[in-house]
Amino acid sequence: MVLAFLLAPADVLSQTPSAGPAEILEELHDLQEEFERYRESRIPVEMERSGGSCDERIGRICIWFGGDGEESYPAEFREVKQARIELIRSLFDGFEEINDAWVIGQLVHYLVESRNMEEAERVATECGIQEQWWCSALHGYVLHVWTRYVPAEAAFRDALEAMSDEQWEMWTPPRYIFTRDGEQEFNGAPAAERDRKWELFWQLSDPLFLFQGNDRLTDHFARWVVATNRRDAADPLGMEWEEDLEETLIRYGRNTGYSRTHNPGRAFGGLQDTRRMVGHHHPMSRGYLFPEEYMESPSEIPPESWITAPREARTWYAPPYAPEIRGLETQVGRFRRGDEMLVVGAYRPTVFDAGIDGRVVSAWGPDGGIEGDAHTALFLIPEDGREPLNIRGTEPEGVLTLHAPPSRYVSGLEVVDLEGRQAWRARQGVIQRPLVPGLVDVSDLMILKEGVPLPESMEEAIPNVRPGVRLKTGERFPVVWEVYGLRIQEPIRVTIGFSQGRPGFLTRVGEFLGVIEPDERIDITFDERGPDQVQTVFRSMELELPDLDPGEYTLHLSLDLRGRSPVVTSRPIVVER
């Protein structure tokens, strides 16, 4: 039996003390391959159930998202666990004879696979091989799987510093995770620009800023550790290691388990073995990487442009601390406060109502069912690499505000339910340039909650900002905005209207479906000050939503000024029945 062979290696190695390093290394390679083939043989064979096509094909590999079926794989048999223990003993014995990078890599890999994390960390820390970068990388791998992301990232960065240029060029470019065109554009940038983009890309790809460390970055490096270990070793899927396996691993991550299937329909003439190994991933895997098409100007990314559904995602990941991250209903706006920018973020985490199809309810409300503590935060990530800004809170639904210098940012609003291991997030670009003297600017439009009285200032309006932009046909709702830089008693006409769809980078004012205009011209007056001073004028109005079909629309505000270009701002909305 294979098992009997696997239980023998430690004795075999100890009985051949005269074996040279090459013979010992070859013996350990054989034992590792025997274990993987034994693991495969002990997985029960089931009839293949998937009748659909691949969601993605990479060389020999067919990838499809199995949903809840991703967890439908058999538990590992006890004899496989025992065989792994014996392989680990053999690797320990072999490493005492030869301090080899391949041996210690396999040793750490199987120690982690057996969840012996303390021993894996000890081995990776003591290490003892010449390739110091590989010691640091193995240490980072152990710490990442152990969910210690901050020291894991530090260890991986030590590995990057110590590795050869050839190895560095393999680990740091966005190989596989970008499209070919995106990778070429990234690699073609000057070295300093490439380093800046690399840091910003991974910072913006962090699933949740609320948690210390960047587990998406450390998981990426952990995938490269596994790929390095697999290049000259037997793979659990029973295939020769080639580039298609490497790309699949880097894009979709490490397998959570394995199953084995059989499809008689694939056989020709009855002579072909149609059994195959299937690797499984977490059922909540999603795409969290920042979209490569916005890397030239991340602050221009529209709201909620990246938590990508698994079938559309180029890469997969599921954070262990919150495998399910949903989109967060938000309304984010910018306002000028002297030389600073005030960012206002209203939020409401929601879940689908089990009783009514398509209806969403507050996650912490009576229908949502969540009772534990909420952890919330509003973040601003500067494009230029400066330190992020943030403010934290504990209210499951509310408004957060943050002051920042005018600049280009990506904002993040997050709510986490630690007990339920779930989270909500929304991200979007935020751009505020210093106001040029003599020009007029307008803040973002903010929609307030239904039924609240019209406020007289933005400070009065902020607590009542609506968390989200869902509106019902016929609903009356207040909107507020601020205007900056008007001349004394300068006449202004305000036009508010709706267009179908979301706005592009420039709003489509000429595509109004219906226009709401005040009966009288609006003349805005304010305290007398110098004509080149920045003046702030607050305005609020109550609107009634026209009879629009359900769908996505854009609410526009246009300020027409005599002798000046119109000033426009927009707010995407969702109309419901």
CSV table of N, CA and C in Angstrom, one decimal, residues 410-481:
chain,number,residue,atom,x,y,z
A,410,VAL,N,-9.4,58.9,-2.7
A,410,VAL,CA,-10.5,57.9,-2.8
A,410,VAL,C,-11.0,57.8,-1.4
A,411,SER,N,-12.4,57.9,-1.3
A,411,SER,CA,-13.0,57.8,0.1
A,411,SER,C,-13.5,56.4,0.3
A,412,GLY,N,-13.6,56.0,1.6
A,412,GLY,CA,-14.1,54.7,2.0
A,412,GLY,C,-15.0,54.9,3.2
A,413,LEU,N,-16.2,54.4,3.1
A,413,LEU,CA,-17.1,54.3,4.2
A,413,LEU,C,-17.3,52.8,4.5
A,414,GLU,N,-17.1,52.5,5.8
A,414,GLU,CA,-17.2,51.1,6.2
A,414,GLU,C,-18.0,50.8,7.5
A,415,VAL,N,-18.7,49.7,7.5
A,415,VAL,CA,-19.4,49.3,8.7
A,415,VAL,C,-19.1,47.8,8.9
A,416,VAL,N,-18.7,47.4,10.1
A,416,VAL,CA,-18.3,46.0,10.3
A,416,VAL,C,-19.1,45.4,11.5
A,417,ASP,N,-19.6,44.2,11.3
A,417,ASP,CA,-20.3,43.5,12.3
A,417,ASP,C,-19.3,42.3,12.7
A,418,LEU,N,-18.5,42.5,13.7
A,418,LEU,CA,-17.5,41.5,14.1
A,418,LEU,C,-18.1,40.2,14.5
A,419,GLU,N,-19.1,40.2,15.2
A,419,GLU,CA,-19.8,39.0,15.7
A,419,GLU,C,-20.3,38.1,14.5
A,420,GLY,N,-20.8,38.8,13.5
A,420,GLY,CA,-21.4,38.1,12.4
A,420,GLY,C,-20.4,37.9,11.3
A,421,ARG,N,-19.1,38.4,11.4
A,421,ARG,CA,-18.1,38.3,10.4
A,421,ARG,C,-18.6,38.7,9.0
A,422,GLN,N,-19.2,39.9,9.0
A,422,GLN,CA,-19.7,40.5,7.8
A,422,GLN,C,-19.5,42.0,7.8
A,423,ALA,N,-19.5,42.6,6.7
A,423,ALA,CA,-19.2,44.1,6.6
A,423,ALA,C,-19.9,44.7,5.4
A,424,TRP,N,-19.9,46.0,5.4
A,424,TRP,CA,-20.4,46.8,4.3
A,424,TRP,C,-19.4,47.9,4.0
A,425,ARG,N,-19.3,48.2,2.7
A,425,ARG,CA,-18.3,49.2,2.3
A,425,ARG,C,-18.8,50.0,1.1
A,426,ALA,N,-18.4,51.2,0.9
A,426,ALA,CA,-18.6,52.0,-0.3
A,426,ALA,C,-17.4,52.8,-0.5
A,427,ARG,N,-16.9,52.9,-1.8
A,427,ARG,CA,-15.7,53.7,-2.1
A,427,ARG,C,-16.0,54.5,-3.3
A,428,GLN,N,-15.4,55.7,-3.4
A,428,GLN,CA,-15.5,56.5,-4.6
A,428,GLN,C,-14.5,57.6,-4.6
A,429,GLY,N,-14.2,58.2,-5.7
A,429,GLY,CA,-13.3,59.3,-5.8
A,429,GLY,C,-13.9,60.6,-5.2
A,430,VAL,N,-13.0,61.3,-4.6
A,430,VAL,CA,-13.3,62.7,-4.1
A,430,VAL,C,-12.3,63.7,-4.5
A,431,ILE,N,-12.7,64.7,-5.3
A,431,ILE,CA,-11.7,65.7,-5.8
A,431,ILE,C,-12.2,67.1,-5.3
A,432,GLN,N,-11.3,67.8,-4.7
A,432,GLN,CA,-11.6,69.2,-4.4
A,432,GLN,C,-10.3,70.0,-4.6
A,433,ARG,N,-10.4,70.9,-5.6
A,433,ARG,CA,-9.3,71.8,-5.9
A,433,ARG,C,-9.5,73.1,-5.1
A,434,PRO,N,-8.4,73.8,-4.8
A,434,PRO,CA,-8.5,75.1,-4.2
A,434,PRO,C,-9.3,76.1,-5.1
A,435,LEU,N,-10.2,76.9,-4.6
A,435,LEU,CA,-11.0,77.8,-5.4
A,435,LEU,C,-10.2,78.9,-5.9
A,436,VAL,N,-10.2,79.1,-7.2
A,436,VAL,CA,-9.5,80.3,-7.8
A,436,VAL,C,-10.2,81.5,-7.6
A,437,PRO,N,-9.6,82.6,-7.0
A,437,PRO,CA,-10.3,83.8,-6.8
A,437,PRO,C,-11.0,84.4,-8.1
A,438,GLY,N,-12.2,84.8,-7.9
A,438,GLY,CA,-13.0,85.3,-9.1
A,438,GLY,C,-13.9,84.3,-9.8
A,439,LEU,N,-13.7,83.0,-9.4
A,439,LEU,CA,-14.5,81.9,-10.0
A,439,LEU,C,-15.6,81.5,-9.0
A,440,VAL,N,-16.7,80.9,-9.5
A,440,VAL,CA,-17.8,80.4,-8.7
A,440,VAL,C,-17.7,78.9,-8.7
A,441,ASP,N,-18.0,78.3,-7.6
A,441,ASP,CA,-18.1,76.8,-7.4
A,441,ASP,C,-19.3,76.5,-6.6
A,442,VAL,N,-19.7,75.2,-6.7
A,442,VAL,CA,-20.9,74.7,-6.0
A,442,VAL,C,-20.5,73.4,-5.3
A,443,SER,N,-21.1,73.2,-4.2
A,443,SER,CA,-20.8,71.9,-3.4
A,443,SER,C,-21.5,70.8,-4.1
A,444,ASP,N,-21.4,69.6,-3.5
A,444,ASP,CA,-22.2,68.5,-4.0
A,444,ASP,C,-23.7,68.7,-3.5
A,445,LEU,N,-24.6,68.2,-4.2
A,445,LEU,CA,-26.0,68.2,-3.8
A,445,LEU,C,-26.2,67.1,-2.7
A,446,MET,N,-26.9,67.4,-1.7
A,446,MET,CA,-27.2,66.4,-0.6
A,446,MET,C,-28.7,66.3,-0.4
A,447,ILE,N,-29.2,65.1,-0.4
A,447,ILE,CA,-30.6,64.8,-0.2
A,447,ILE,C,-30.8,64.5,1.2
A,448,LEU,N,-31.8,65.1,1.8
A,448,LEU,CA,-32.1,64.9,3.3
A,448,LEU,C,-33.2,63.9,3.4
A,449,LYS,N,-33.4,63.4,4.6
A,449,LYS,CA,-34.4,62.5,5.0
A,449,LYS,C,-35.8,63.1,4.7
A,450,GLU,N,-36.7,62.2,4.4
A,450,GLU,CA,-38.1,62.7,4.1
A,450,GLU,C,-38.7,63.2,5.4
A,451,GLY,N,-39.4,64.3,5.3
A,451,GLY,CA,-40.2,64.9,6.4
A,451,GLY,C,-39.4,65.8,7.3
A,452,VAL,N,-38.1,66.0,7.1
A,452,VAL,CA,-37.4,66.9,8.0
A,452,VAL,C,-37.6,68.3,7.6
A,453,PRO,N,-37.6,69.3,8.5
A,453,PRO,CA,-37.8,70.7,8.1
A,453,PRO,C,-36.6,71.2,7.3
A,454,LEU,N,-36.8,72.2,6.5
A,454,LEU,CA,-35.7,72.8,5.7
A,454,LEU,C,-34.7,73.4,6.7
A,455,PRO,N,-33.5,73.1,6.6
A,455,PRO,CA,-32.5,73.7,7.5
A,455,PRO,C,-32.0,75.0,7.0
A,456,GLU,N,-31.4,75.8,7.9
A,456,GLU,CA,-30.9,77.1,7.6
A,456,GLU,C,-29.4,77.1,7.4
A,457,SER,N,-28.7,76.0,7.6
A,457,SER,CA,-27.3,75.9,7.4
A,457,SER,C,-26.9,74.5,7.2
A,458,MET,N,-25.7,74.3,6.6
A,458,MET,CA,-25.2,72.9,6.4
A,458,MET,C,-25.0,72.2,7.7
A,459,GLU,N,-24.5,72.9,8.7
A,459,GLU,CA,-24.3,72.2,10.0
A,459,GLU,C,-25.6,71.7,10.6
A,460,GLU,N,-26.7,72.4,10.3
A,460,GLU,CA,-28.1,72.0,10.7
A,460,GLU,C,-28.5,70.8,9.9
A,461,ALA,N,-28.1,70.8,8.6
A,461,ALA,CA,-28.6,69.8,7.7
A,461,ALA,C,-27.9,68.4,7.9
A,462,ILE,N,-26.6,68.5,8.3
A,462,ILE,CA,-25.8,67.3,8.3
A,462,ILE,C,-26.4,66.1,9.1
A,463,PRO,N,-26.9,66.3,10.3
A,463,PRO,CA,-27.5,65.1,11.0
A,463,PRO,C,-28.7,64.4,10.2
A,464,ASN,N,-29.3,65.2,9.3
A,464,ASN,CA,-30.4,64.6,8.6
A,464,ASN,C,-30.1,64.2,7.1
A,465,VAL,N,-28.9,64.1,6.8
A,465,VAL,CA,-28.5,63.7,5.4
A,465,VAL,C,-29.0,62.2,5.3
A,466,ARG,N,-29.7,62.0,4.2
A,466,ARG,CA,-30.2,60.7,3.9
A,466,ARG,C,-29.1,59.7,3.7
A,467,PRO,N,-29.1,58.5,4.3
A,467,PRO,CA,-28.1,57.5,4.1
A,467,PRO,C,-28.4,56.7,2.9
A,468,GLY,N,-28.0,57.1,1.7
A,468,GLY,CA,-28.4,56.4,0.5
A,468,GLY,C,-29.2,57.3,-0.4
A,469,VAL,N,-29.4,56.9,-1.6
A,469,VAL,CA,-30.1,57.8,-2.6
A,469,VAL,C,-31.3,57.1,-3.2
A,470,ARG,N,-32.0,56.2,-2.4
A,470,ARG,CA,-33.2,55.6,-2.9
A,470,ARG,C,-34.4,56.6,-2.7
A,471,LEU,N,-35.2,56.8,-3.7
A,471,LEU,CA,-36.3,57.7,-3.7
A,471,LEU,C,-37.5,57.0,-4.3
A,472,LYS,N,-38.7,57.3,-3.8
A,472,LYS,CA,-39.9,56.8,-4.3
A,472,LYS,C,-40.7,57.8,-5.1
A,473,THR,N,-41.3,57.3,-6.2
A,473,THR,CA,-42.1,58.2,-7.1
A,473,THR,C,-43.1,59.0,-6.3
A,474,GLY,N,-43.1,60.3,-6.5
A,474,GLY,CA,-44.0,61.1,-5.8
A,474,GLY,C,-43.6,61.6,-4.4
A,475,GLU,N,-42.4,61.1,-4.0
A,475,GLU,CA,-41.9,61.5,-2.6
A,475,GLU,C,-41.4,62.9,-2.6
A,476,ARG,N,-41.7,63.6,-1.5
A,476,ARG,CA,-41.2,65.0,-1.3
A,476,ARG,C,-39.9,64.9,-0.5
A,477,PHE,N,-38.9,65.6,-0.8
A,477,PHE,CA,-37.6,65.5,-0.1
A,477,PHE,C,-36.9,66.8,-0.2
A,478,PRO,N,-36.1,67.2,0.9
A,478,PRO,CA,-35.3,68.4,0.8
A,478,PRO,C,-34.0,68.1,0.2
A,479,VAL,N,-33.5,69.1,-0.6
A,479,VAL,CA,-32.1,69.0,-1.1
A,479,VAL,C,-31.4,70.3,-0.6
A,480,VAL,N,-30.1,70.2,-0.3
A,480,VAL,CA,-29.3,71.3,0.1
A,480,VAL,C,-28.0,71.4,-0.7
A,481,TRP,N,-27.5,72.6,-0.8
A,481,TRP,CA,-26.2,72.8,-1.4
A,481,TRP,C,-25.6,74.1,-1.0
